[in-house]
């Protein structure tokens, strides 16, 4: 499958699964060598071939609302700085002063200029070098040749994508052209550290086979265990997790059914970004490998402006629900990381319920190669 079903088709498939006590099944199982979660050489290859060569989501457009809004963070181990210029264009630069390389900004904010904290070399939001204190000390520096170094960037579907080492691959989002709508606002940005390889953290987003066992008092009371619609588009996947209230759609003509408020959909944007929809909010979760056994998770929380104005309580209730589930997943993925050292498994087996994980590993193997 390469494309995504419309709401009516996903709703019908969910209701059929409820009736037959079934779920979507993949076309094959997968055996992933445990060595691939433990190897620094493998991580280096993943960063080089999967993260840096393809267009990768960096931040939501909603984090760069105004001229001068910026987001600075590491992406695939490289410090980057995204900023919206006075002309409205979102640009991304390598976050390093052209004098001695210090970072010019960290986190998120809004500014008219970036001033290096070391010697106050100053850059415009378009990346140009505006001033050098006591410039007569640098007779050989041509300011026009010492602007911030740009990284290929494009803004699509409400996301800013970066391609650190372009190979000509385009950013074809086809079925998710409107993934993050223009009505979304950035509510908060949060960072967490998980003591687990980034692929283990990713896998926890991509199947509903663990809803009952892991999320018994958080997600399970409102969702189904092991009942998902799994679709692929390009290297990406979408996993639909229905809520129990999806039953109300039976009373609506099949072609008139809309999924809003009845499902969570997780879009896995290969390799390391998850977009997760909830009734009152949308999360963009970036999994940044900070080491072979650690992952920094950056979560951008977005909500529609209308929801923020009128329904703050609902947003907050959603937040505790989502955070509880996230804590439960973090405990499991850190347990799995410890299990890597147990010597019990040479491979991990992914079953027919875990098709989005199989798709993930297939694509990663195609880019990176076999176990090292
Ligand atoms: Fe989970």
Coordinates of C-alpha atoms and ligand atoms in Angstrom, one line a residue:
X1 CA 0.0 0.0 0.0
X2 CA 1.3 3.4 -0.8
X3 CA -1.2 6.1 0.1
X4 CA -3.6 6.6 2.9
X5 CA -7.3 5.6 3.3
X6 CA -9.8 8.3 3.8
X7 CA -11.7 8.6 7.1
X8 CA -14.7 6.6 5.9
X9 CA -12.5 3.7 4.8
X10 CA -10.5 3.7 8.1
X11 CA -13.8 3.9 10.1
X12 CA -15.2 0.9 8.2
X13 CA -12.1 -1.1 8.7
X14 CA -12.1 -0.4 12.5
X15 CA -15.8 -1.4 12.9
X16 CA -15.1 -4.6 10.9
X17 CA -12.2 -5.4 13.2
X18 CA -14.4 -4.8 16.3
X19 CA -17.1 -7.1 14.8
X20 CA -14.6 -9.9 14.0
X21 CA -12.2 -9.4 16.9
X22 CA -9.3 -8.9 14.4
X23 CA -6.7 -6.3 13.6
X24 CA -4.6 -5.3 10.6
X25 CA -1.8 -7.8 9.9
X26 CA 1.5 -7.2 8.1
X27 CA 2.8 -9.4 5.3
X28 CA 5.7 -10.8 7.2
X29 CA 7.4 -11.1 10.6
X30 CA 10.8 -9.5 11.2
X31 CA 13.9 -10.6 13.1
X32 CA 16.1 -7.6 14.1
X33 CA 19.6 -8.4 15.4
X34 CA 20.0 -7.1 19.0
X35 CA 23.5 -6.0 17.9
X36 CA 21.9 -3.2 15.9
X37 CA 20.6 -1.6 19.1
X38 CA 24.0 -1.8 20.8
X39 CA 26.5 -0.8 18.1
X40 CA 28.0 2.7 17.9
X41 CA 29.1 1.9 14.4
X42 CA 25.6 1.1 13.4
X43 CA 24.3 4.4 15.0
X44 CA 26.9 6.4 13.0
X45 CA 25.7 4.7 9.8
X46 CA 22.1 5.4 10.7
X47 CA 22.8 9.1 11.4
X48 CA 24.9 9.4 8.2
X49 CA 22.6 7.5 5.8
X50 CA 19.1 7.8 7.2
X51 CA 19.0 11.0 9.2
X52 CA 21.2 13.4 7.3
X53 CA 20.8 12.6 3.7
X54 CA 17.0 12.7 3.5
X55 CA 14.5 15.5 4.3
X56 CA 13.8 15.1 8.0
X57 CA 11.2 17.0 10.0
X58 CA 12.9 19.6 12.2
X59 CA 10.1 21.6 14.0
X60 CA 6.5 22.6 13.4
X61 CA 5.9 25.7 11.4
X62 CA 3.9 26.8 14.4
X63 CA 7.1 27.2 16.4
X64 CA 8.2 29.9 13.9
X65 CA 5.2 32.1 13.9
X66 CA 6.7 35.5 13.6
X67 CA 9.7 37.1 11.9
X68 CA 12.7 36.4 14.2
X69 CA 11.1 33.3 15.9
X70 CA 13.7 30.6 16.2
X71 CA 14.3 27.0 17.2
X72 CA 17.8 25.8 18.0
X73 CA 18.6 22.2 18.8
X74 CA 20.8 19.3 17.7
X75 CA 19.5 17.2 14.8
X76 CA 21.4 14.0 14.2
X77 CA 24.1 15.3 16.5
X78 CA 24.5 18.5 14.5
X79 CA 23.6 21.9 16.1
X80 CA 21.1 23.7 13.9
X81 CA 19.2 26.9 14.1
X82 CA 15.8 27.5 12.3
X83 CA 14.6 31.0 12.1
X84 CA 11.8 32.8 10.2
X85 CA 13.2 35.8 8.3
X86 CA 11.6 39.2 7.9
X87 CA 10.5 38.1 4.5
X88 CA 8.5 35.2 6.0
X89 CA 10.9 32.5 4.8
X90 CA 11.9 29.7 7.3
X91 CA 15.6 29.1 7.0
X92 CA 17.9 26.7 8.8
X93 CA 21.6 27.3 9.5
X94 CA 24.4 25.4 11.1
X95 CA 24.3 26.8 14.7
X96 CA 28.0 27.9 14.9
X97 CA 29.6 31.3 14.8
X98 CA 31.9 31.8 11.8
X99 CA 34.6 33.2 14.0
X100 CA 35.3 30.5 16.6
X101 CA 32.2 28.2 16.3
X102 CA 30.2 28.9 19.5
X103 CA 26.4 28.4 19.3
X104 CA 24.5 31.5 18.6
X105 CA 21.2 30.5 20.3
X106 CA 19.7 27.6 22.2
X107 CA 16.1 26.5 22.7
X108 CA 13.3 28.6 21.3
X109 CA 12.6 32.4 21.3
X110 CA 12.3 35.4 19.2
X111 CA 15.1 37.9 18.3
X112 CA 16.0 40.6 15.9
X113 CA 19.6 39.4 15.6
X114 CA 21.9 36.6 16.8
X115 CA 24.8 37.8 18.9
X116 CA 27.6 35.3 19.6
X117 CA 28.1 35.0 23.3
X118 CA 31.9 34.8 22.9
X119 CA 33.0 37.9 21.0
X120 CA 29.6 39.4 19.9
X121 CA 29.8 38.8 16.2
X122 CA 26.3 39.5 15.1
X123 CA 24.1 37.9 12.5
X124 CA 20.7 38.9 11.0
X125 CA 17.8 36.5 10.9
X126 CA 18.6 35.9 7.3
X127 CA 22.0 34.6 8.4
X128 CA 24.1 37.5 7.1
X129 CA 27.0 38.7 9.2
X130 CA 26.0 42.2 10.3
X131 CA 28.9 43.3 12.5
X132 CA 32.2 42.4 13.9
X133 CA 33.3 44.3 17.0
X134 CA 36.6 46.1 16.3
X135 CA 36.5 44.9 12.8
X136 CA 39.9 46.4 11.9
X137 CA 41.4 43.4 13.7
X138 CA 40.2 41.1 10.9
X139 CA 41.5 42.8 7.7
X140 CA 41.1 39.5 5.7
X141 CA 37.5 38.7 6.6
X142 CA 34.9 39.5 4.0
X143 CA 31.6 39.7 5.8
X144 CA 29.7 38.6 2.7
X145 CA 31.6 35.3 2.8
X146 CA 31.1 34.8 6.6
X147 CA 27.3 34.6 7.0
X148 CA 25.8 31.6 8.8
X149 CA 26.1 28.4 6.8
X150 CA 22.7 27.4 5.5
X151 CA 21.3 23.9 5.5
X152 CA 18.8 22.9 2.8
X153 CA 15.3 23.5 4.3
X154 CA 11.7 23.5 3.0
X155 CA 8.4 24.1 4.7
X156 CA 5.6 21.7 3.9
X157 CA 2.5 20.3 5.6
X158 CA 3.0 22.6 8.6
X159 CA 6.5 21.3 9.2
X160 CA 10.0 22.6 8.5
X161 CA 12.2 19.9 6.9
X162 CA 16.0 19.9 6.8
X163 CA 18.3 18.0 4.5
X164 CA 21.8 18.2 6.0
X165 CA 23.6 16.4 3.2
X166 CA 21.5 16.6 0.1
X167 CA 21.6 13.8 -2.4
X168 CA 18.8 15.1 -4.6
X169 CA 16.0 13.2 -2.8
X170 CA 12.9 15.3 -2.7
X171 CA 10.5 15.8 0.2
X172 CA 7.4 14.1 -1.3
X173 CA 4.7 14.1 1.4
X174 CA 1.9 13.3 -1.0
X175 CA -0.9 12.0 1.3
X176 CA 0.0 14.3 4.2
X177 CA 0.1 17.6 2.5
X178 CA -2.0 19.2 5.2
X179 CA -0.8 17.2 8.2
X180 CA -0.4 20.1 10.6
X181 CA -3.1 22.7 9.8
X182 CA -2.5 26.4 9.8
X183 CA -4.9 26.8 12.7
X184 CA -2.5 25.0 15.1
X185 CA -0.6 27.0 17.7
X186 CA 2.4 25.9 19.7
X187 CA 1.3 25.3 23.3
X188 CA 4.6 24.1 24.8
X189 CA 8.0 22.5 24.1
X190 CA 9.4 19.8 26.4
X191 CA 12.5 17.7 26.4
X192 CA 13.0 14.4 28.1
X193 CA 15.9 11.9 28.2
X194 CA 15.2 8.2 27.8
X195 CA 18.0 5.7 28.7
X196 CA 17.3 3.6 25.5
X197 CA 18.5 3.4 21.9
X198 CA 16.3 5.6 19.7
X199 CA 14.9 2.7 17.7
X200 CA 13.5 1.1 20.9
X201 CA 11.8 4.5 21.7
X202 CA 10.4 4.7 18.2
X203 CA 9.0 1.1 18.3
X204 CA 6.8 1.9 21.3
X205 CA 4.8 4.4 19.2
X206 CA 4.1 2.0 16.4
X207 CA 1.9 -0.9 17.6
X208 CA -1.2 -1.3 19.7
X209 CA -0.4 -4.8 20.8
X210 CA 0.8 -3.5 24.2
X211 CA -2.2 -1.3 25.0
X212 CA -3.7 -3.6 27.6
X213 CA -0.5 -4.9 29.2
X214 CA 1.4 -1.5 29.4
X215 CA -1.4 1.1 29.5
X216 CA -4.0 -0.7 31.5
X217 CA -5.2 2.3 33.5
X218 CA -4.3 5.1 31.0
X219 CA -5.0 4.2 27.3
X220 CA -6.8 0.9 27.7
X221 CA -9.9 2.3 29.5
X222 CA -10.7 4.4 26.4
X223 CA -9.0 2.4 23.6
X224 CA -8.9 -1.1 22.3
X225 CA -6.1 -3.6 22.9
X226 CA -4.4 -4.8 19.6
X227 CA -6.9 -3.2 17.2
X228 CA -5.2 -1.0 14.7
X229 CA -5.3 0.1 11.1
X230 CA -1.7 0.2 9.7
X231 CA -0.8 2.0 6.5
X232 CA 2.4 2.8 4.8
X233 CA 3.3 5.7 2.5
X234 CA 6.9 5.8 1.2
X235 CA 9.2 5.1 4.1
X236 CA 6.5 6.4 6.5
X237 CA 3.6 4.8 8.3
X238 CA 0.3 5.7 9.9
X239 CA -1.0 3.7 12.7
X240 CA -4.7 4.3 13.8
X241 CA -5.6 3.6 17.4
X242 CA -9.4 3.8 17.8
X243 CA -11.2 4.9 21.0
X244 CA -14.2 3.0 22.3
X245 CA -16.4 5.9 21.3
X246 CA -15.7 5.0 17.6
X247 CA -18.8 2.8 18.0
X248 CA -21.0 5.9 17.6
X249 CA -20.0 6.0 14.0
X250 CA -22.2 3.0 13.3
X251 CA -25.2 5.4 13.5
X252 CA -23.7 7.5 10.7
X253 CA -24.0 6.7 7.0
X254 CA -20.6 5.0 6.0
X255 CA -19.6 7.7 3.5
X256 CA -20.4 10.5 6.0
X257 CA -18.1 9.2 8.8
X258 CA -15.3 11.4 10.1
X259 CA -12.7 10.2 12.6
X260 CA -12.2 13.3 14.6
X261 CA -12.4 12.6 18.4
X262 CA -12.7 8.8 17.8
X263 CA -9.0 7.8 17.1
X264 CA -5.4 8.7 17.8
X265 CA -3.4 8.5 14.7
X266 CA 0.4 8.2 14.8
X267 CA 2.3 9.3 11.7
X268 CA 5.8 7.9 11.7
X269 CA 7.8 10.3 9.5
X270 CA 10.9 8.3 8.8
X271 CA 13.3 8.0 10.4
X272 CA 12.8 9.7 13.8
X273 CA 9.6 11.8 14.0
X274 CA 6.2 10.9 15.3
X275 CA 3.1 13.1 14.8
X276 CA 0.4 11.9 17.2
X277 CA -3.2 13.3 17.1
X278 CA -5.4 13.5 20.2
X279 CA -8.9 14.9 20.5
X280 CA -7.7 18.4 21.6
X281 CA -4.1 18.4 20.7
X282 CA -1.4 17.2 18.3
X283 CA 2.1 16.2 19.3
X284 CA 5.2 16.4 17.2
X285 CA 7.8 14.1 18.9
X286 CA 11.4 14.2 17.7
X287 CA 13.6 11.3 18.8
X288 CA 17.2 12.6 18.8
X289 CA 19.9 10.0 19.4
X290 CA 22.1 11.5 22.1
X291 CA 24.2 8.3 22.3
X292 CA 23.8 4.6 21.3
X293 CA 21.9 4.0 24.6
X294 CA 20.2 7.3 25.1
X295 CA 17.6 9.3 23.3
X296 CA 16.6 12.9 23.8
X297 CA 12.8 13.3 23.1
X298 CA 11.7 16.8 22.1
X299 CA 7.9 17.2 22.2
X300 CA 6.1 20.1 20.5
X301 CA 2.5 20.3 21.7
X302 CA 0.1 21.9 19.3
X303 CA -3.5 22.8 19.7
X304 CA -6.1 24.6 17.5
X305 CA -6.4 28.3 18.4
X306 CA -10.2 27.8 18.9
X307 CA -9.5 25.0 21.5
X308 CA -7.0 27.2 23.3
X309 CA -9.3 30.1 23.6
X310 CA -12.4 28.2 24.8
X311 CA -11.4 24.8 26.1
X312 CA -8.2 25.0 28.1
X313 CA -9.4 22.5 30.7
X314 CA -9.9 19.9 28.0
X315 CA -6.4 20.5 26.7
X316 CA -5.0 20.1 30.2
X317 CA -7.0 16.9 30.8
X318 CA -5.7 15.5 27.5
X319 CA -2.2 16.4 28.7
X320 CA -2.3 14.3 31.9
X321 CA -3.7 11.3 29.9
X322 CA -1.0 11.6 27.3
X323 CA 1.8 12.1 29.8
X324 CA 0.8 9.1 31.9
X325 CA 1.0 6.9 28.8
X326 CA 4.3 8.4 27.8
X327 CA 5.7 7.6 31.3
X328 CA 4.6 4.1 31.0
X329 CA 6.3 3.7 27.6
X330 CA 9.5 5.3 28.9
X331 CA 9.7 2.7 31.8
X332 CA 9.3 -0.1 29.3
X333 CA 11.8 1.1 26.7
X334 CA 14.4 1.6 29.5
X335 CA 13.7 -1.9 30.7
X336 CA 14.3 -3.2 27.1
X337 CA 17.6 -1.3 27.0
X338 CA 18.7 -3.1 30.2
X339 CA 17.5 -6.3 28.6
X340 CA 20.0 -5.8 25.7
X341 CA 22.7 -6.5 28.2
X342 CA 21.1 -9.7 29.5
X343 CA 22.4 -11.9 26.8
X344 CA 19.1 -13.6 26.5
X345 CA 18.3 -12.5 22.9
X346 CA 20.4 -12.4 19.7
X347 CA 17.4 -11.1 17.8
X348 CA 14.1 -9.4 18.6
X349 CA 11.0 -10.9 16.8
X350 CA 8.4 -8.6 15.5
X351 CA 5.1 -10.2 14.7
X352 CA 2.2 -9.6 12.2
X353 CA 0.6 -7.0 14.6
X354 CA 3.8 -4.9 14.4
X355 CA 3.8 -4.1 10.7
X356 CA 4.8 -0.5 11.1
X357 CA 7.9 -1.6 13.0
X358 CA 8.7 -4.1 10.2
X359 CA 8.3 -1.3 7.6
X360 CA 10.7 0.9 9.7
X361 CA 13.4 -1.8 10.0
X362 CA 13.1 -2.8 6.3
X363 CA 13.6 0.8 5.2
X364 CA 16.5 1.4 7.7
X365 CA 18.2 -1.8 6.5
X366 CA 17.8 -0.8 2.9
X367 CA 19.7 2.5 3.7
X368 CA 22.1 1.3 6.3
X369 CA 22.8 -2.3 5.5
X370 CA 22.8 -5.5 7.6
X371 CA 24.0 -6.0 11.2
X372 CA 27.5 -4.7 11.9
Ligands
LIG1 FE1 2.8 2.5 24.6

